[in-house]
Short mmCIF file of C-alpha atoms and ligand atoms in Angstrom, two decimals:
data_model
loop_
_atom_site.label_atom_id
_atom_site.label_comp_id
_atom_site.label_asym_id
_atom_site.label_seq_id
_atom_site.Cartn_x
_atom_site.Cartn_y
_atom_site.Cartn_z
CA MET A 1 -68.81 -15.35 56.61
CA LYS A 2 -65.89 -13.83 58.53
CA TYR A 3 -62.26 -14.11 57.84
CA ILE A 4 -59.21 -14.27 58.88
CA VAL A 5 -56.06 -11.80 57.14
CA GLY A 6 -52.24 -12.37 57.44
CA ILE A 7 -49.76 -10.42 56.83
CA GLU A 8 -45.88 -11.01 56.23
CA SER A 9 -43.20 -8.69 56.20
CA THR A 10 -39.90 -10.21 58.35
CA ALA A 11 -37.68 -9.60 55.25
CA HIS A 12 -37.48 -9.88 51.31
CA THR A 13 -41.51 -10.79 50.84
CA PHE A 14 -44.47 -8.53 51.64
CA GLY A 15 -47.39 -10.77 51.82
CA VAL A 16 -50.99 -11.00 52.49
CA GLY A 17 -52.59 -14.32 53.15
CA ILE A 18 -56.89 -14.50 52.70
CA LEU A 19 -58.21 -17.57 55.19
CA ASP A 20 -62.21 -18.79 56.11
CA LEU A 21 -62.28 -19.26 59.78
CA ASP A 22 -62.25 -22.96 59.34
CA GLY A 23 -58.45 -22.23 57.81
CA ASN A 24 -59.15 -22.33 53.97
CA ILE A 25 -56.68 -20.59 52.40
CA LEU A 26 -58.43 -18.16 49.88
CA ALA A 27 -55.84 -16.11 48.67
CA ASN A 28 -51.92 -15.74 49.47
CA VAL A 29 -50.39 -13.24 47.17
CA ARG A 30 -47.02 -11.86 47.68
CA ASP A 31 -44.08 -9.94 46.25
CA SER A 32 -41.04 -10.10 46.90
CA TYR A 33 -37.54 -7.98 46.66
CA THR A 34 -35.36 -9.61 43.96
CA THR A 35 -31.75 -8.07 42.55
CA ASP A 36 -29.56 -8.86 39.78
CA GLU A 37 -26.59 -8.69 41.57
CA GLY A 38 -25.56 -7.83 44.59
CA GLY A 39 -27.59 -9.12 47.96
CA MET A 40 -30.27 -7.69 49.88
CA ILE A 41 -30.61 -4.06 51.52
CA PRO A 42 -32.93 -3.56 55.09
CA LEU A 43 -33.67 -0.05 53.82
CA ASP A 44 -34.29 -0.58 50.80
CA VAL A 45 -36.62 -3.74 51.37
CA ARG A 46 -38.96 -1.25 53.83
CA THR A 47 -39.18 1.06 50.64
CA HIS A 48 -40.03 -1.94 48.44
CA HIS A 49 -42.69 -2.84 51.54
CA ALA A 50 -44.23 0.44 51.27
CA ARG A 51 -45.03 0.53 47.76
CA VAL A 52 -46.14 -2.84 46.75
CA SER A 53 -48.33 -2.94 50.38
CA ASP A 54 -51.83 -1.51 48.99
CA GLU A 55 -51.44 -3.58 45.69
CA VAL A 56 -51.16 -6.57 47.28
CA PHE A 57 -53.75 -5.83 50.04
CA THR A 58 -56.22 -5.14 47.31
CA LYS A 59 -55.51 -8.08 44.81
CA ALA A 60 -55.49 -10.97 48.03
CA LEU A 61 -59.44 -9.22 48.91
CA LYS A 62 -59.54 -9.61 45.09
CA GLU A 63 -58.43 -13.16 44.80
CA ALA A 64 -60.02 -14.61 47.85
CA GLY A 65 -63.30 -12.85 46.81
CA VAL A 66 -63.42 -10.72 50.39
CA HIS A 67 -64.68 -7.35 51.48
CA GLU A 68 -62.74 -6.07 53.49
CA LYS A 69 -65.71 -5.44 56.31
CA ASP A 70 -65.50 -9.15 56.52
CA LEU A 71 -62.16 -9.08 58.04
CA GLU A 72 -62.54 -10.09 61.70
CA VAL A 73 -59.39 -10.60 62.46
CA VAL A 74 -55.46 -9.07 61.56
CA ALA A 75 -52.51 -11.27 62.23
CA PHE A 76 -49.15 -10.42 61.11
CA SER A 77 -45.42 -11.51 61.59
CA ASN A 78 -44.05 -9.48 64.47
CA ALA A 79 -41.01 -11.85 64.58
CA PRO A 80 -38.08 -12.51 64.33
CA GLY A 81 -36.49 -10.79 60.96
CA LEU A 82 -35.63 -7.30 59.96
CA ALA A 83 -36.36 -4.57 62.25
CA PRO A 84 -37.19 -1.78 59.44
CA CYS A 85 -39.33 -4.18 57.50
CA LEU A 86 -41.24 -5.71 60.45
CA LEU A 87 -42.24 -1.79 61.08
CA GLU A 88 -43.14 -1.88 57.93
CA GLY A 89 -45.50 -4.60 58.22
CA MET A 90 -46.48 -3.54 62.00
CA ALA A 91 -47.75 -0.51 60.74
CA PHE A 92 -49.78 -1.87 57.64
CA ALA A 93 -51.63 -4.35 60.13
CA LYS A 94 -52.00 -1.73 62.81
CA LYS A 95 -53.97 0.84 60.92
CA LEU A 96 -55.91 -1.35 59.14
CA ALA A 97 -57.18 -3.58 62.55
CA LYS A 98 -57.45 0.07 63.98
CA ARG A 99 -60.39 0.74 60.89
CA LEU A 100 -61.86 -2.16 61.23
CA ASN A 101 -61.90 -2.28 64.79
CA VAL A 102 -60.99 -6.02 65.08
CA ASP A 103 -58.49 -7.65 66.84
CA LEU A 104 -54.73 -8.07 65.97
CA VAL A 105 -52.80 -10.91 66.25
CA GLU A 106 -48.49 -11.15 66.51
CA VAL A 107 -47.26 -14.42 64.60
CA ASN A 108 -44.01 -15.48 65.44
CA HIS A 109 -42.59 -16.58 61.53
CA CYS A 110 -40.29 -19.43 62.00
CA VAL A 111 -43.63 -21.23 64.19
CA ALA A 112 -45.71 -20.11 61.31
CA HIS A 113 -43.05 -21.71 59.04
CA LEU A 114 -43.57 -24.97 61.25
CA VAL A 115 -47.41 -24.92 61.74
CA ILE A 116 -48.42 -24.64 58.38
CA GLY A 117 -47.21 -28.46 58.09
CA GLU A 118 -50.47 -29.34 59.88
CA SER A 119 -52.34 -27.91 56.57
CA ILE A 120 -50.83 -31.08 54.67
CA GLY A 121 -51.68 -33.09 57.50
CA ALA A 122 -48.21 -33.48 59.24
CA LYS A 123 -49.29 -34.09 63.01
CA ASP A 124 -46.80 -34.24 65.27
CA PRO A 125 -43.49 -34.18 62.68
CA VAL A 126 -39.79 -33.49 63.73
CA MET A 127 -39.01 -30.49 61.59
CA LEU A 128 -36.08 -29.61 59.31
CA TYR A 129 -36.61 -25.31 59.16
CA ALA A 130 -33.94 -24.45 56.41
CA SER A 131 -34.75 -21.25 55.37
CA GLY A 132 -32.85 -17.44 54.50
CA ALA A 133 -32.02 -16.73 58.28
CA ASN A 134 -32.30 -20.27 59.97
CA THR A 135 -31.66 -23.37 60.15
CA GLN A 136 -32.76 -25.72 62.86
CA ILE A 137 -34.15 -29.22 63.61
CA VAL A 138 -37.36 -29.09 65.21
CA ALA A 139 -39.38 -30.71 67.09
CA TYR A 140 -42.51 -30.53 69.77
CA GLU A 141 -42.18 -31.33 72.88
CA GLY A 142 -43.71 -29.94 76.10
CA GLY A 143 -45.38 -27.06 75.30
CA ARG A 144 -42.71 -25.87 73.39
CA PHE A 145 -40.96 -26.10 69.74
CA ARG A 146 -38.10 -27.43 71.57
CA ILE A 147 -34.44 -27.35 69.08
CA PHE A 148 -32.35 -30.43 68.73
CA GLY A 149 -29.60 -28.69 66.34
CA GLU A 150 -29.09 -25.49 64.19
CA THR A 151 -26.58 -23.93 62.65
CA LEU A 152 -23.77 -22.32 65.10
CA ASP A 153 -22.96 -19.86 62.52
CA LEU A 154 -25.01 -18.81 59.44
CA GLY A 155 -28.79 -19.78 58.05
CA VAL A 156 -28.29 -22.10 55.21
CA GLY A 157 -30.18 -19.94 52.73
CA ASN A 158 -27.96 -16.86 53.65
CA PHE A 159 -24.87 -19.04 53.21
CA ILE A 160 -25.80 -19.63 49.71
CA ASP A 161 -27.23 -16.81 49.03
CA THR A 162 -23.85 -15.24 49.69
CA VAL A 163 -22.18 -17.89 47.26
CA ALA A 164 -24.20 -16.80 45.02
CA ARG A 165 -23.61 -13.10 45.35
CA PHE A 166 -19.88 -14.39 45.06
CA MET A 167 -20.27 -15.99 41.34
CA GLY A 168 -22.52 -12.72 40.49
CA LEU A 169 -25.56 -14.38 40.40
CA GLY A 170 -28.08 -11.64 42.79
CA PHE A 171 -30.52 -12.60 45.18
CA PRO A 172 -32.29 -14.99 46.26
CA GLY A 173 -29.53 -17.65 44.70
CA GLY A 174 -31.04 -20.55 45.91
CA PRO A 175 -32.87 -20.92 43.07
CA LYS A 176 -29.58 -20.19 40.97
CA ILE A 177 -27.37 -22.78 42.74
CA GLN A 178 -30.20 -25.49 42.17
CA GLU A 179 -30.24 -24.76 38.41
CA LEU A 180 -26.23 -24.94 38.08
CA ALA A 181 -26.17 -27.65 40.25
CA GLU A 182 -28.21 -29.66 38.26
CA LYS A 183 -26.06 -28.83 35.02
CA TYR A 184 -22.88 -30.74 35.83
CA LYS A 185 -21.89 -33.79 35.31
CA GLY A 186 -18.53 -35.16 37.02
CA ASP A 187 -17.34 -35.41 40.22
CA LEU A 188 -17.93 -34.47 43.86
CA LEU A 189 -15.73 -31.20 44.55
CA ASP A 190 -14.15 -32.02 48.27
CA LEU A 191 -16.06 -29.02 50.77
CA PRO A 192 -15.44 -29.26 54.73
CA TYR A 193 -18.28 -31.51 55.95
CA SER A 194 -18.59 -30.04 59.49
CA VAL A 195 -21.66 -31.23 61.74
CA LYS A 196 -20.81 -30.98 64.94
CA GLY A 197 -23.05 -33.46 67.63
CA MET A 198 -26.54 -32.24 66.09
CA ASP A 199 -25.05 -28.87 64.78
CA VAL A 200 -24.03 -27.64 61.59
CA SER A 201 -21.69 -24.75 60.40
CA PHE A 202 -21.15 -23.69 56.94
CA SER A 203 -18.59 -20.51 57.25
CA GLY A 204 -15.50 -22.89 56.77
CA MET A 205 -17.06 -23.97 53.30
CA GLN A 206 -18.07 -20.49 52.77
CA THR A 207 -14.00 -19.96 52.48
CA LYS A 208 -13.00 -22.52 50.63
CA ILE A 209 -15.67 -21.84 48.39
CA ARG A 210 -14.94 -17.41 48.13
CA ASN A 211 -11.66 -19.34 47.26
CA LEU A 212 -12.16 -21.50 45.13
CA ILE A 213 -14.36 -19.03 43.16
CA SER A 214 -10.89 -16.55 43.29
CA LYS A 215 -9.20 -19.37 41.27
CA GLY A 216 -11.59 -19.14 38.75
CA GLU A 217 -13.38 -22.83 40.28
CA ASN A 218 -15.68 -24.15 37.77
CA LYS A 219 -19.01 -22.87 39.26
CA GLU A 220 -21.36 -25.70 37.93
CA ARG A 221 -18.97 -28.15 40.25
CA ILE A 222 -18.94 -25.45 43.35
CA ALA A 223 -22.70 -25.22 42.88
CA PHE A 224 -23.12 -29.45 42.60
CA ALA A 225 -20.56 -30.10 45.77
CA LEU A 226 -22.02 -27.36 47.45
CA GLN A 227 -25.65 -28.90 47.17
CA GLU A 228 -24.50 -32.15 47.89
CA THR A 229 -22.56 -31.63 50.85
CA VAL A 230 -24.64 -29.62 52.54
CA PHE A 231 -27.95 -31.05 52.04
CA ALA A 232 -26.20 -34.27 53.52
CA MET A 233 -25.14 -32.46 56.53
CA LEU A 234 -28.62 -31.43 57.08
CA VAL A 235 -30.12 -34.78 56.46
CA GLU A 236 -27.53 -36.43 58.57
CA VAL A 237 -28.95 -34.05 61.90
CA THR A 238 -32.44 -34.97 61.08
CA GLU A 239 -32.35 -38.64 60.63
CA ARG A 240 -30.36 -38.33 63.89
CA ALA A 241 -33.16 -36.14 65.87
CA LEU A 242 -35.76 -39.05 63.80
CA ALA A 243 -33.54 -41.70 65.92
CA HIS A 244 -33.82 -39.36 69.52
CA THR A 245 -37.68 -38.31 69.63
CA GLY A 246 -38.73 -41.59 68.10
CA LYS A 247 -40.94 -39.85 65.68
CA ASN A 248 -42.51 -40.83 62.64
CA GLU A 249 -42.66 -38.21 60.85
CA LEU A 250 -40.50 -35.30 58.97
CA LEU A 251 -42.16 -31.82 58.00
CA ILE A 252 -39.83 -29.73 55.61
CA ALA A 253 -40.55 -26.48 56.08
CA GLY A 254 -38.42 -22.87 55.07
CA GLY A 255 -37.13 -21.79 51.64
CA VAL A 256 -34.11 -23.87 51.34
CA GLY A 257 -37.38 -26.38 51.03
CA CYS A 258 -37.99 -25.73 47.82
CA ASN A 259 -35.00 -27.65 46.50
CA SER A 260 -35.74 -30.68 44.69
CA ARG A 261 -32.42 -32.26 45.58
CA LEU A 262 -32.89 -31.76 49.31
CA GLN A 263 -37.06 -32.81 48.95
CA GLU A 264 -35.09 -35.93 47.27
CA MET A 265 -32.52 -36.83 49.77
CA CYS A 266 -34.85 -36.32 52.66
CA GLN A 267 -37.54 -38.66 50.96
CA LYS A 268 -34.61 -41.33 50.09
CA MET A 269 -34.23 -41.17 53.93
CA CYS A 270 -37.37 -41.29 54.82
CA GLU A 271 -38.06 -44.27 53.12
CA ASP A 272 -35.22 -45.82 54.35
CA ARG A 273 -36.50 -45.46 57.74
CA GLY A 274 -40.46 -45.89 57.00
CA VAL A 275 -40.92 -42.60 57.65
CA LYS A 276 -43.80 -40.18 56.82
CA PHE A 277 -42.45 -37.37 54.67
CA PHE A 278 -44.49 -33.87 54.06
CA CYS A 279 -43.89 -31.39 52.13
CA PRO A 280 -45.19 -28.18 51.29
CA ASP A 281 -46.43 -26.44 48.69
CA ARG A 282 -43.15 -24.32 47.12
CA SER A 283 -45.65 -21.09 47.87
CA LEU A 284 -46.09 -22.74 51.32
CA LEU A 285 -42.82 -23.45 51.97
CA VAL A 286 -41.20 -19.76 51.07
CA ASP A 287 -41.97 -16.54 53.00
CA ASN A 288 -46.11 -16.25 52.53
CA ALA A 289 -48.67 -14.60 54.44
CA ALA A 290 -50.90 -18.02 54.39
CA MET A 291 -49.02 -19.13 56.83
CA ILE A 292 -49.13 -16.25 59.39
CA GLY A 293 -52.84 -16.57 58.57
CA TYR A 294 -53.29 -20.32 59.17
CA LEU A 295 -51.38 -20.28 63.11
CA GLY A 296 -52.99 -16.61 63.42
CA LEU A 297 -56.07 -18.25 63.27
CA LYS A 298 -55.41 -20.94 66.05
CA MET A 299 -53.87 -17.69 68.60
CA PHE A 300 -57.20 -15.85 67.82
CA GLN A 301 -59.57 -19.04 68.75
CA SER A 302 -57.63 -20.21 71.69
CA GLY A 303 -58.17 -16.14 72.80
CA MET A 304 -54.74 -14.31 72.05
CA GLY A 305 -55.93 -11.47 69.88
CA THR A 306 -56.05 -8.09 71.51
CA LYS A 307 -57.73 -4.59 70.44
CA ASP A 308 -54.70 -2.92 72.67
CA TYR A 309 -53.18 -1.59 69.80
CA ASP A 310 -50.77 0.26 71.48
CA ARG A 311 -49.27 -2.84 73.39
CA VAL A 312 -48.52 -4.52 70.59
CA ASP A 313 -44.69 -4.29 69.36
CA ILE A 314 -42.10 -6.16 67.19
CA ALA A 315 -39.44 -8.43 68.22
CA PRO A 316 -36.47 -8.39 66.00
CA ARG A 317 -34.57 -11.39 67.74
CA GLU A 318 -37.62 -13.96 69.32
CA ARG A 319 -36.09 -17.57 69.16
CA THR A 320 -38.48 -20.52 67.60
CA ASP A 321 -38.29 -22.29 71.35
CA GLU A 322 -39.04 -18.59 73.05
CA VAL A 323 -42.84 -19.17 71.89
CA GLU A 324 -44.94 -20.61 74.53
CA VAL A 325 -47.75 -22.97 72.51
CA SER A 326 -50.73 -22.03 74.10
CA TRP A 327 -53.15 -22.21 71.38
P1 ATP B 401 -36.39 -17.13 57.70
O1 ATP B 401 -37.90 -17.70 57.55
O2 ATP B 401 -35.02 -17.69 58.29
O3 ATP B 401 -36.35 -15.72 58.24
P2 ATP B 401 -36.43 -16.00 55.18
O4 ATP B 401 -37.57 -15.36 55.40
O5 ATP B 401 -35.35 -15.81 54.20
O6 ATP B 401 -35.78 -16.87 56.32
P3 ATP B 401 -37.74 -18.14 53.46
O7 ATP B 401 -38.26 -17.11 52.19
O8 ATP B 401 -38.50 -19.25 53.71
O9 ATP B 401 -36.66 -17.35 53.81
O10 ATP B 401 -36.12 -18.51 52.33
C1 ATP B 401 -35.32 -17.76 51.65
C2 ATP B 401 -34.31 -18.42 51.30
O11 ATP B 401 -34.90 -19.96 51.00
C3 ATP B 401 -33.57 -17.60 50.29
O12 ATP B 401 -32.00 -17.84 51.29
C4 ATP B 401 -33.11 -18.64 48.75
O13 ATP B 401 -31.61 -18.62 48.16
C5 ATP B 401 -34.03 -20.04 49.16
N1 ATP B 401 -34.36 -20.45 48.12
C6 ATP B 401 -35.67 -20.29 47.70
N2 ATP B 401 -35.04 -21.61 46.47
C7 ATP B 401 -34.85 -22.40 46.95
C8 ATP B 401 -34.32 -23.81 46.59
N3 ATP B 401 -34.81 -23.63 44.99
N4 ATP B 401 -33.03 -24.29 46.42
C9 ATP B 401 -32.51 -23.57 48.13
N5 ATP B 401 -32.40 -22.06 48.15
C10 ATP B 401 -33.89 -22.00 47.63
FE1 FE2 B 402 -39.22 -17.22 56.35
#
């Protein structure tokens, strides 16, 4: 039996995933950079990845019960992301592929977040991709993942993380804001609701929240209003994309998709419209390497692997809709 290994390193997480060649996930190990207060510093993250990579790899092999010599392909996320982090992952992937003399596959991290939805049965969904750096409403059309709407400024996860940092809560902020919001029982604080056509924007809300925090406003009240307002904006544009495309499935993707209030609001909208709702497990929503292996396998099987290692490179700014879907 042969296997594929996926490697993820685009931002805060270093991960190794191992799948068999039918796409079954055998291991999905990750180690993420976190802080108690303050945000994420790219060079510190790179140091983190370099420190944990061997250990994460060994753990994944062990969990999968796979020997290194049985790896037939190495897939890694070469785009998009923080250059120092991408370089660390690529160095690890190249070294491994050379040692094993196997094909290397370059995988776009954002597209991997979307394609993993197939593993839970989504066939042709509208996708709400809500993560740290990205906020996009996507649907597959004519060989590409088309972006129907997106953020005009910050990614929703980065926005929430920034608010958490203002509150002194550390990184990642999403789960901490959710916790605060769940404790709040009261009225809905008014925050700027900013939907422009199919796009959303968060900078106005960020300024307002920063002022509220400096005036001593209750943090739970802010967290609650943030979730209600931001998620209503996302659900509104997602619903419009469903109406426009006529598709009857919704897939949630990316780390912010872990938020139970966002899931609940999507679920409700889908019920009202008679649309089937797909939400992957948390381990496949946040940054992870199983999704890199999953898409890498499809690409490898359609001939997109290479042993010309020197031509393989990172592409820190490659967008979701620049990837040609030829698998
Ligand atoms: P991208 O995929 O755009 O490159 P990323 O790789 O940083 O971004 P993910 O790992 O997919 O993103 O998501 C991380 C984000 O998810 C962080 O901003 C984090 O705060 C957020 N997040 C995680 N759990 C929750 C939650 N329960 N509620 C809200 N946000 C959450
Ligand atoms: Fe991600």
